[in-house]
Amino acid sequence: MRYKLLTAALAATAALQFAGQAAATDLEVTHWWTSGGEAAAVAELAKAFDATGNHWVDGAIAGSGGTARPIMISRITGGDPMGATQFNHGRQAEELVQAGLMRDLTDVATKGKWTDVVRPKSLLDGCTIDGKIYCVPVNIHSWQWLWLSNEAFEKAGVPLPKDWNEFVAAAPALEKAGIIPLAVGGQAWQSSGAFDVLLAAVGGTDTFLKVYKDKDAKFAAGPEVAKVFKAADDARKMAKNTNVQDWNQATNLVITGKAAGQIMG
């Protein structure tokens, strides 16, 4: 499961700790939530922050996290940090914490009783390093979903698939009906994310853990993972006519019945 997290940079020290006091704070918040629905959600966060008497300065960066994260890291490490920034927890975030560049939010979390509020508890665990809390979990992106268009399958005259193999088998009929079997945008993270889903769905939990947790190179070169690469090749062929870049554009193809399915959180 991938968690998208809003984390506080060093420049947020006064802004976050003293928000709501007499002197209003202009807080620059950088993020890559720029699609229509994402921007609307961010606007609600900004509205709530502004209601405290402070001012949310929106620092949206167009494109995916792959585009935004290097910009964010460059500013933080270069001495020009934003007040707060969206970030996925993981190695990059840990390195910023270890370098002393991220704000310790433990006092804020204790005052807000985050341990009682945040559920599941594992979300807050992902923000905790050496017993200290460094980020606020605001969004969960769980990849393991295949969204299907009833309209597309009805038009092609084939039943909705119950598993991946049935979906692949339906592809020729979908293509004959002028429908893209699988919508995958041109951003690299969409392809890599879809592969991870296939690793879990086709290979199974044990396969996923042996590859990513145990890093078992011998197992990764074996027949179980070969089945996953076969599934990924099928997905590539099914998605070849997508011809859009952003994830929400691919989603729209499914919504409008122009594509039969999309792997997305």
Backbone as numpy.savetxt, mean C-alpha at the origin, in Angstrom:
# Nx Ny Nz CAx CAy CAz Cx Cy Cz
0.98 -8.89 4.86 0.14 -7.70 4.86 1.02 -6.47 4.86
0.68 -5.51 4.04 1.46 -4.28 3.97 0.69 -3.18 4.68
1.36 -2.45 5.58 0.73 -1.35 6.29 1.27 -0.04 5.75
0.36 0.88 5.43 0.79 2.22 5.06 0.67 3.08 6.32
1.74 3.77 6.67 1.78 4.45 7.94 2.13 5.92 7.77
1.49 6.75 8.59 1.85 8.16 8.65 2.87 8.31 9.77
4.11 8.66 9.45 5.16 8.73 10.46 5.62 10.16 10.65
6.11 10.46 11.83 6.51 11.83 12.16 8.00 12.01 12.03
8.41 13.05 11.30 9.84 13.33 11.13 10.33 14.24 12.26
11.62 14.44 12.32 12.23 15.24 13.38 11.63 16.64 13.46
11.28 17.22 12.31 10.74 18.57 12.30 9.39 18.67 12.98
8.77 17.54 13.30 7.45 17.55 13.92 7.52 17.70 15.43
8.71 17.84 16.01 8.85 17.85 17.47 7.89 18.84 18.13
7.99 20.11 17.78 7.12 21.09 18.39 5.70 20.96 17.87
5.58 20.69 16.58 4.27 20.67 15.96 3.35 19.63 16.57
3.86 18.42 16.76 3.01 17.35 17.26 2.84 17.42 18.78
3.87 17.75 19.48 3.78 17.72 20.94 2.93 18.86 21.47
2.95 19.99 20.77 2.27 21.15 21.30 1.08 21.58 20.45
0.64 20.72 19.53 -0.51 21.07 18.71 -1.68 21.41 19.61
-2.39 22.50 19.28 -3.56 22.88 20.05 -3.25 23.95 21.10
-1.98 24.27 21.32 -1.66 25.33 22.25 -1.84 26.68 21.56
-1.51 27.75 22.25 -1.82 29.09 21.78 -1.25 29.39 20.41
-0.01 29.01 20.16 0.61 29.30 18.87 0.23 28.22 17.86
-0.50 28.60 16.83 -0.92 27.64 15.81 0.29 27.16 15.02
0.21 25.93 14.56 1.31 25.31 13.84 0.94 25.07 12.39
1.83 25.44 11.47 1.71 25.04 10.07 2.50 23.75 9.91
1.80 22.64 9.68 2.45 21.34 9.60 2.42 20.81 8.17
3.60 20.73 7.55 3.67 20.15 6.21 3.62 18.63 6.30
2.69 18.04 5.59 2.52 16.59 5.59 2.70 16.08 4.16
3.72 15.25 3.93 3.95 14.70 2.60 3.35 13.30 2.51
2.87 12.96 1.33 2.24 11.65 1.10 2.09 11.44 -0.39
1.72 10.19 -0.77 1.47 9.91 -2.19 0.03 9.44 -2.42
-0.87 9.87 -1.54 -2.29 9.56 -1.72 -2.90 10.62 -2.65
-2.84 10.38 -3.93 -3.23 11.42 -4.89 -4.39 11.04 -5.81
-4.86 9.79 -5.77 -6.03 9.46 -6.59 -7.25 10.15 -5.99
-8.36 10.15 -6.72 -9.55 10.87 -6.26 -10.00 10.46 -4.88
-10.17 9.15 -4.67 -10.63 8.66 -3.37 -9.61 8.89 -2.27
-8.33 8.70 -2.60 -7.27 8.91 -1.61 -7.21 10.37 -1.18
-7.28 11.27 -2.16 -7.22 12.70 -1.86 -8.39 13.12 -0.98
-9.56 12.54 -1.24 -10.74 12.86 -0.42 -10.54 12.39 1.02
-9.92 11.23 1.19 -9.66 10.71 2.54 -8.64 11.59 3.27
-7.59 11.99 2.56 -6.58 12.87 3.17 -7.20 14.20 3.58
-8.14 14.68 2.79 -8.81 15.95 3.11 -9.54 15.87 4.45
-10.05 14.68 4.79 -10.71 14.50 6.08 -9.70 14.57 7.22
-8.52 13.98 7.02 -7.46 14.09 8.03 -7.06 15.56 8.22
-6.93 16.26 7.10 -6.54 17.67 7.17 -7.61 18.49 7.89
-8.88 18.19 7.62 -9.98 18.91 8.25 -9.94 18.72 9.77
-9.70 17.48 10.20 -9.64 17.20 11.63 -8.46 17.92 12.29
-7.32 17.95 11.59 -6.15 18.63 12.14 -6.39 20.13 12.21
-6.96 20.70 11.16 -7.24 22.14 11.15 -8.22 22.54 12.25
-9.11 21.60 12.61 -10.11 21.88 13.65 -9.47 22.09 15.02
-8.20 21.68 15.17 -7.49 21.88 16.44 -6.91 23.29 16.54
-7.08 24.08 15.48 -6.53 25.43 15.47 -5.20 25.53 14.76
-4.73 24.40 14.25 -3.47 24.36 13.50 -3.78 24.30 12.01
-2.74 24.22 11.20 -2.94 24.25 9.75 -2.17 23.14 9.06
-2.89 22.26 8.40 -2.30 21.17 7.61 -1.83 21.73 6.27
-0.55 21.65 5.99 0.00 22.09 4.71 0.23 20.84 3.87
-0.57 20.66 2.85 -0.54 19.41 2.09 0.67 19.36 1.16
1.43 18.27 1.27 2.63 18.09 0.44 2.53 16.85 -0.41
1.42 16.72 -1.13 1.20 15.53 -1.97 2.27 15.42 -3.05
2.75 14.20 -3.26 3.74 13.92 -4.30 3.09 12.97 -5.30
2.93 13.41 -6.52 2.26 12.60 -7.54 3.06 11.35 -7.84
2.35 10.26 -8.11 3.01 9.00 -8.43 2.86 8.02 -7.28
3.60 6.96 -7.33 3.51 5.91 -6.31 4.50 6.15 -5.18
4.50 5.24 -4.21 5.47 5.32 -3.13 6.89 5.20 -3.63
7.07 4.45 -4.73 8.40 4.31 -5.30 8.97 5.63 -5.77
8.08 6.54 -6.18 8.50 7.88 -6.59 8.68 8.77 -5.37
7.74 8.67 -4.43 7.71 9.59 -3.31 8.76 9.31 -2.23
8.98 8.04 -1.92 9.87 7.72 -0.79 11.29 8.27 -0.95
11.92 8.15 -2.14 13.26 8.74 -2.27 13.28 10.24 -2.03
12.22 10.93 -2.44 12.13 12.37 -2.21 12.02 12.66 -0.72
11.17 11.89 -0.06 10.99 12.07 1.38 12.28 11.81 2.15
12.93 10.70 1.82 14.18 10.34 2.51 15.26 11.38 2.26
15.34 11.87 1.03 16.34 12.88 0.68 16.15 14.15 1.51
14.90 14.56 1.68 14.64 15.76 2.46 14.96 15.55 3.94
14.57 14.38 4.46 14.80 14.10 5.88 16.29 14.03 6.18
17.03 13.30 5.36 18.47 13.13 5.60 19.26 14.37 5.21
18.67 15.21 4.35 19.37 16.40 3.89 19.14 17.63 4.74
18.38 17.49 5.83 18.18 18.61 6.73 17.01 19.50 6.39
16.13 19.05 5.48 14.94 19.82 5.12 13.70 18.95 5.32
13.48 18.45 6.54 12.37 17.52 6.76 11.01 18.20 6.75
10.01 17.45 6.36 8.63 17.87 6.48 8.17 17.65 7.93
6.98 18.12 8.26 6.51 17.91 9.63 6.12 16.48 9.90
5.48 15.84 8.93 5.08 14.44 9.04 5.01 13.87 7.64
5.15 12.56 7.54 5.14 11.96 6.21 4.54 10.57 6.23
3.82 10.23 5.18 3.37 8.86 4.99 4.59 7.98 4.73
4.57 6.78 5.28 5.67 5.85 5.02 5.21 4.44 5.31
5.72 3.47 4.60 5.48 2.07 4.93 6.49 1.65 5.98
6.03 1.01 7.04 7.00 0.55 8.03 7.85 -0.55 7.42
9.06 -0.66 7.89 10.00 -1.62 7.31 11.42 -1.12 7.48
12.32 -1.68 6.70 13.74 -1.40 6.88 14.08 0.08 6.69
13.50 0.73 5.66 13.83 2.13 5.41 13.44 3.00 6.60
12.25 2.76 7.14 11.79 3.53 8.29 12.67 3.26 9.50
13.05 2.00 9.71 13.90 1.65 10.85 15.25 2.35 10.77
15.80 2.46 9.58 17.10 3.13 9.42 17.00 4.61 9.78
15.88 5.24 9.43 15.69 6.65 9.78 15.56 6.81 11.29
14.87 5.87 11.93 14.74 5.90 13.39 16.11 5.72 14.03
16.87 4.74 13.56 18.19 4.45 14.13 19.15 5.62 13.95
18.92 6.42 12.91 19.77 7.59 12.67 19.32 8.79 13.51
18.26 8.61 14.30 17.78 9.70 15.15 17.01 10.76 14.40
16.45 10.41 13.24 15.80 11.39 12.38 14.27 11.36 12.48
13.72 10.47 13.27 12.27 10.37 13.40 11.85 10.69 14.83
10.71 11.32 14.96 10.21 11.78 16.25 9.69 10.60 17.09
10.11 10.53 18.34 9.59 9.56 19.30 8.21 10.03 19.76
7.17 9.27 19.42 5.80 9.65 19.73 5.24 8.92 20.95
6.09 8.29 21.73 5.62 7.47 22.84 4.78 8.28 23.83
5.21 9.49 24.17 4.44 10.32 25.11 3.06 10.66 24.54
3.03 10.98 23.25 1.76 11.30 22.60 0.85 10.07 22.59
1.44 8.91 22.29 0.68 7.66 22.25 0.13 7.30 23.62
0.93 7.52 24.66 0.48 7.21 26.02 -0.67 8.12 26.42
-0.54 9.40 26.12 -1.60 10.36 26.45 -2.89 10.03 25.71
-2.76 9.59 24.45 -3.93 9.26 23.65 -4.43 7.84 23.84
-3.78 7.08 24.72 -4.16 5.69 25.00 -4.25 4.86 23.73
-3.22 4.99 22.88 -3.23 4.27 21.60 -3.32 2.76 21.78
-2.72 2.23 22.85 -2.76 0.78 23.04 -4.18 0.28 23.26
-5.07 1.16 23.72 -6.47 0.79 23.91 -7.30 1.03 22.65
-6.80 1.91 21.80 -7.58 2.34 20.63 -7.22 1.57 19.37
-5.94 1.36 19.13 -5.49 0.76 17.87 -5.75 -0.75 17.88
-6.50 -1.21 16.90 -6.80 -2.62 16.73 -6.69 -2.99 15.25
-6.10 -4.13 14.90 -5.46 -5.07 15.81 -4.17 -4.52 16.41
-3.75 -5.08 17.52 -2.57 -4.61 18.24 -1.32 -4.64 17.37
-1.29 -5.57 16.41 -0.10 -5.70 15.55 0.18 -4.44 14.75
-0.84 -3.60 14.52 -0.61 -2.34 13.80 0.34 -1.45 14.58
0.10 -1.35 15.88 0.97 -0.51 16.70 2.33 -1.17 16.91
2.36 -2.50 16.91 3.65 -3.20 17.00 4.55 -2.82 15.84
3.94 -2.62 14.65 4.71 -2.23 13.48 5.31 -0.85 13.59
4.77 -0.04 14.51 5.27 1.32 14.73 6.26 1.39 15.88
6.48 0.27 16.55 7.27 0.25 17.78 8.66 -0.33 17.53
9.68 0.42 17.91 11.07 -0.02 17.79 11.75 0.20 19.13
12.31 -0.86 19.69 12.99 -0.80 20.99 12.09 -0.19 22.06
10.81 -0.55 22.01 9.87 -0.11 23.04 9.33 1.29 22.86
9.72 1.99 21.81 9.25 3.35 21.56 8.41 3.39 20.28
7.40 4.26 20.29 6.47 4.36 19.16 6.88 5.53 18.27
7.01 5.26 16.97 7.50 6.27 16.04 6.51 6.63 14.93
5.36 6.00 14.87 4.43 6.33 13.79 2.99 6.10 14.21
2.09 6.65 13.42 0.65 6.55 13.65 0.05 5.68 12.55
-0.49 4.51 12.87 -1.10 3.70 11.81 -2.42 4.31 11.36
-2.52 4.63 10.08 -3.74 5.26 9.57 -4.39 4.49 8.43
-3.72 3.47 7.90 -4.27 2.77 6.75 -3.67 1.38 6.65
-4.48 0.39 6.29 -3.99 -0.96 6.03 -4.23 -1.28 4.57
-3.22 -1.75 3.90 -3.36 -2.18 2.51 -3.04 -3.66 2.45
-4.08 -4.48 2.41 -3.90 -5.93 2.34 -4.16 -6.39 0.91
-3.14 -6.97 0.30 -3.17 -7.25 -1.14 -4.09 -8.40 -1.53
-4.44 -9.29 -0.63 -4.96 -10.59 -1.02 -6.42 -10.57 -1.49
-6.69 -9.78 -2.51 -8.04 -9.69 -3.06 -7.98 -9.71 -4.59
-8.88 -10.48 -5.18 -9.07 -10.45 -6.63 -10.48 -9.93 -6.87
-10.58 -8.71 -7.38 -11.87 -8.08 -7.62 -12.34 -8.45 -9.03
-13.59 -8.89 -9.14 -14.12 -9.36 -10.42 -15.33 -8.55 -10.86
-15.51 -8.45 -12.17 -16.65 -7.74 -12.76 -17.70 -8.75 -13.20
-18.87 -8.74 -12.56 -19.97 -9.61 -12.98 -20.34 -9.34 -14.43
-20.38 -8.05 -14.77 -20.76 -7.65 -16.13 -19.84 -8.27 -17.18
-18.54 -8.25 -16.91 -17.57 -8.78 -17.87 -17.76 -10.27 -18.09
-17.95 -11.03 -17.03 -18.11 -12.48 -17.17 -19.45 -12.83 -17.81
-20.49 -12.06 -17.52 -21.78 -12.29 -18.16 -21.68 -12.04 -19.67
-20.99 -10.97 -20.04 -20.82 -10.65 -21.46 -20.05 -11.74 -22.18
-19.06 -12.31 -21.51 -18.24 -13.36 -22.12 -18.92 -14.73 -22.08
-19.99 -14.83 -21.32 -20.72 -16.09 -21.25 -20.02 -17.17 -20.45
-19.22 -16.77 -19.48 -18.52 -17.75 -18.64 -18.83 -17.45 -17.17
-18.87 -18.49 -16.33 -19.19 -18.27 -14.91 -18.04 -17.59 -14.17
-18.39 -16.96 -13.07 -17.36 -16.36 -12.22 -16.42 -17.45 -11.71
-15.13 -17.24 -11.79 -14.17 -18.26 -11.33 -14.16 -18.39 -9.82
-13.89 -19.61 -9.37 -13.81 -19.87 -7.93 -12.36 -19.94 -7.45
-11.41 -20.03 -8.39 -10.00 -20.04 -8.03 -9.18 -19.50 -9.20
-7.86 -19.42 -9.00 -6.99 -18.84 -10.02 -7.02 -19.63 -11.33
-7.00 -20.94 -11.24 -6.99 -21.77 -12.46 -8.24 -21.55 -13.29
-9.39 -21.42 -12.64 -10.63 -21.15 -13.38 -10.59 -19.77 -14.02
-9.95 -18.82 -13.35 -9.82 -17.48 -13.91 -8.97 -17.51 -15.17
-7.86 -18.23 -15.11 -6.98 -18.36 -16.28 -7.71 -19.05 -17.42
-8.49 -20.08 -17.10 -9.22 -20.83 -18.12 -10.28 -19.97 -18.81
-10.79 -18.96 -18.10 -11.82 -18.08 -18.67 -11.24 -16.99 -19.56
-9.93 -16.80 -19.52 -9.29 -15.70 -20.24 -9.57 -15.69 -21.74
-9.48 -16.83 -22.45 -9.74 -16.80 -23.89 -11.15 -16.30 -24.23
-12.15 -16.73 -23.47 -13.52 -16.28 -23.73 -13.67 -14.79 -23.44
-13.02 -14.32 -22.41 -13.06 -12.90 -22.08 -12.42 -12.07 -23.19
-11.27 -12.51 -23.66 -10.58 -11.78 -24.73 -11.40 -11.79 -26.02
-12.06 -12.91 -26.30 -12.90 -13.01 -27.50 -14.05 -12.01 -27.43
-14.51 -11.71 -26.21 -15.59 -10.75 -26.01 -15.08 -9.32 -25.94
-13.78 -9.13 -26.16 -13.21 -7.79 -26.14 -12.92 -7.26 -24.75
-12.76 -8.17 -23.80 -12.55 -7.79 -22.40 -11.12 -8.15 -21.98
-10.47 -7.25 -21.27 -9.14 -7.52 -20.71 -9.32 -8.46 -19.52
-8.74 -9.63 -19.53 -8.95 -10.56 -18.41 -8.48 -10.01 -17.06
-7.29 -9.42 -17.04 -6.72 -8.95 -15.77 -6.16 -7.54 -15.96
-6.64 -6.60 -15.16 -6.16 -5.22 -15.25 -4.99 -5.01 -14.30
-3.83 -4.66 -14.86 -2.64 -4.35 -14.06 -2.02 -3.08 -14.65
-1.94 -2.02 -13.86 -1.37 -0.77 -14.34 0.13 -0.87 -14.57
0.69 0.15 -15.19 2.09 0.12 -15.58 3.09 0.38 -14.48
2.64 0.78 -13.29 3.56 1.03 -12.18 4.12 -0.29 -11.67
5.42 -0.32 -11.42 6.09 -1.57 -11.05 5.53 -2.20 -9.78
5.11 -1.38 -8.83 4.62 -1.93 -7.56 3.35 -2.76 -7.75
2.58 -2.46 -8.80 1.38 -3.25 -9.04 1.73 -4.67 -9.47
2.74 -4.80 -10.31 3.19 -6.12 -10.77 3.83 -6.91 -9.64
4.69 -6.25 -8.86 5.36 -6.96 -7.76 4.36 -7.38 -6.69
3.38 -6.52 -6.45 2.35 -6.87 -5.47 1.50 -8.03 -5.92
1.16 -8.05 -7.21 0.38 -9.16 -7.75 1.16 -10.47 -7.65
2.47 -10.40 -7.88 3.29 -11.61 -7.75 3.26 -12.14 -6.32
3.35 -11.25 -5.35 3.32 -11.69 -3.96 2.00 -12.38 -3.62
0.91 -11.85 -4.17 -0.39 -12.47 -3.95 -0.43 -13.87 -4.55
0.10 -14.01 -5.76 0.14 -15.33 -6.41 1.05 -16.29 -5.64
2.11 -15.76 -5.06 3.01 -16.60 -4.27 2.25 -17.23 -3.10
1.38 -16.43 -2.48 0.59 -16.93 -1.35 -0.59 -17.78 -1.82
-1.26 -17.34 -2.90 -2.48 -18.02 -3.34 -2.20 -19.34 -4.06
-1.21 -19.33 -4.93 -0.88 -20.52 -5.72 0.11 -21.41 -4.96
1.12 -20.78 -4.37 2.13 -21.55 -3.65 1.69 -21.99 -2.27
0.86 -21.17 -1.62 0.41 -21.47 -0.27 1.23 -20.75 0.79
0.72 -20.79 2.00 1.37 -20.08 3.11 2.79 -20.56 3.36
2.99 -21.87 3.36 4.33 -22.41 3.62 5.34 -21.93 2.59
4.91 -21.92 1.32 5.80 -21.44 0.25 6.16 -19.98 0.46
5.15 -19.17 0.76 5.37 -17.74 0.98 6.38 -17.51 2.10
6.21 -18.23 3.21 7.10 -18.04 4.36 8.51 -18.56 4.10
8.61 -19.66 3.37 9.94 -20.20 3.08 10.74 -19.25 2.19
10.04 -18.55 1.30 10.72 -17.61 0.41 11.06 -16.31 1.13
10.06 -15.71 1.79 10.25 -14.37 2.35 10.75 -14.35 3.79
10.35 -15.33 4.58 10.80 -15.36 5.97 12.10 -16.14 6.13
12.09 -17.37 5.61 13.27 -18.23 5.76 14.35 -17.96 4.73
13.95 -17.31 3.61 14.88 -17.01 2.52 15.62 -18.28 2.07
14.83 -19.32 1.86 15.35 -20.63 1.47 15.59 -20.65 -0.04
16.83 -20.41 -0.45 17.16 -20.31 -1.87 16.93 -21.63 -2.60
17.25 -22.73 -1.96 17.06 -24.04 -2.59 15.58 -24.30 -2.85
14.74 -23.97 -1.87 13.31 -24.15 -2.05 12.78 -23.23 -3.15
13.29 -21.98 -3.17 12.83 -21.00 -4.16 13.16 -21.43 -5.59
14.15 -22.29 -5.74 14.53 -22.78 -7.07 13.80 -24.06 -7.43
12.88 -24.50 -6.57 12.21 -25.78 -6.77 10.87 -25.68 -7.46
10.17 -26.81 -7.57 8.93 -26.92 -8.33 7.76 -26.11 -7.76
7.69 -25.94 -6.44 6.57 -25.21 -5.85 6.59 -23.75 -6.30
7.76 -23.15 -6.31 7.86 -21.75 -6.74 7.77 -21.66 -8.26
8.18 -22.71 -8.96 8.04 -22.73 -10.42 6.57 -22.60 -10.81
5.67 -23.20 -10.03 4.24 -23.09 -10.29 3.78 -21.64 -10.16
4.37 -20.94 -9.23 4.02 -19.54 -9.03 4.47 -18.69 -10.21
5.67 -18.97 -10.73 6.15 -18.23 -11.89 5.30 -18.53 -13.12
4.79 -19.76 -13.22 3.87 -20.09 -14.32 2.59 -19.25 -14.19
2.08 -19.14 -12.96 0.89 -18.32 -12.73 1.16 -16.85 -13.04
2.35 -16.37 -12.68 2.72 -14.98 -12.96 2.81 -14.73 -14.46
3.30 -15.72 -15.20 3.37 -15.60 -16.65 1.96 -15.56 -17.25
1.06 -16.37 -16.70 -0.34 -16.32 -17.14 -0.92 -14.94 -16.87
-0.62 -14.40 -15.69 -1.13 -13.07 -15.34 -0.59 -12.01 -16.29
0.68 -12.11 -16.64 1.28 -11.15 -17.58 0.56 -11.18 -18.91
0.27 -12.37 -19.41 -0.42 -12.49 -20.69 -1.84 -11.97 -20.60
-2.50 -12.23 -19.49 -3.88 -11.78 -19.31 -3.98 -10.26 -19.18
-2.88 -9.63 -18.74 -2.90 -8.18 -18.49 -2.27 -7.37 -19.62
-1.85 -8.02 -20.69 -1.02 -7.35 -21.70 -1.70 -6.17 -22.37
-3.02 -6.13 -22.40 -3.72 -5.04 -23.09 -4.28 -3.99 -22.13
-3.79 -3.97 -20.90 -4.34 -3.02 -19.92 -4.12 -1.58 -20.38
-2.89 -1.22 -20.72 -2.56 0.09 -21.30 -2.99 1.28 -20.45
-2.90 1.16 -19.12 -3.06 2.31 -18.23 -1.90 2.29 -17.25
-1.67 3.39 -16.59 -0.52 3.50 -15.69 -0.91 3.32 -14.22
-1.87 4.10 -13.75 -2.19 4.14 -12.32 -3.15 3.04 -11.90
-3.09 2.67 -10.62 -3.93 1.59 -10.10 -5.41 1.93 -10.21
-5.77 3.20 -9.95 -7.18 3.56 -9.98 -7.73 3.55 -11.41
-6.86 3.77 -12.40 -7.29 3.64 -13.79 -7.57 2.18 -14.12
-6.73 1.29 -13.59 -6.98 -0.15 -13.78 -8.26 -0.56 -13.07
-8.49 -0.02 -11.88 -9.73 -0.30 -11.15 -10.94 0.14 -11.95
-10.84 1.29 -12.60 -11.96 1.80 -13.38 -12.30 0.88 -14.55
-11.29 0.20 -15.09 -11.56 -0.76 -16.17 -12.45 -1.89 -15.67
-12.25 -2.31 -14.43 -13.08 -3.36 -13.85 -14.48 -2.82 -13.54
-14.54 -1.62 -12.99 -15.83 -1.01 -12.65 -16.71 -0.86 -13.88
-16.11 -0.51 -15.01 -16.86 -0.28 -16.24 -17.04 -1.53 -17.09
-16.54 -2.67 -16.61 -16.70 -3.92 -17.34 -15.75 -4.11 -18.50
-14.77 -3.22 -18.63 -13.80 -3.36 -19.72 -12.71 -4.37 -19.38
-12.55 -4.63 -18.09 -11.63 -5.67 -17.61 -12.39 -6.58 -16.67
-11.96 -7.84 -16.61 -12.69 -8.82 -15.80 -12.27 -8.82 -14.34
-11.00 -8.49 -14.06 -10.55 -8.56 -12.68 -9.32 -7.73 -12.41
-9.03 -7.53 -11.14 -7.84 -6.80 -10.71 -7.41 -7.33 -9.34
-6.12 -7.57 -9.18 -5.56 -7.93 -7.88 -5.16 -6.63 -7.19
-5.82 -6.34 -6.07 -5.56 -5.07 -5.39 -6.12 -5.14 -3.98
-5.58 -4.31 -3.08 -6.05 -4.28 -1.70 -7.38 -3.56 -1.57
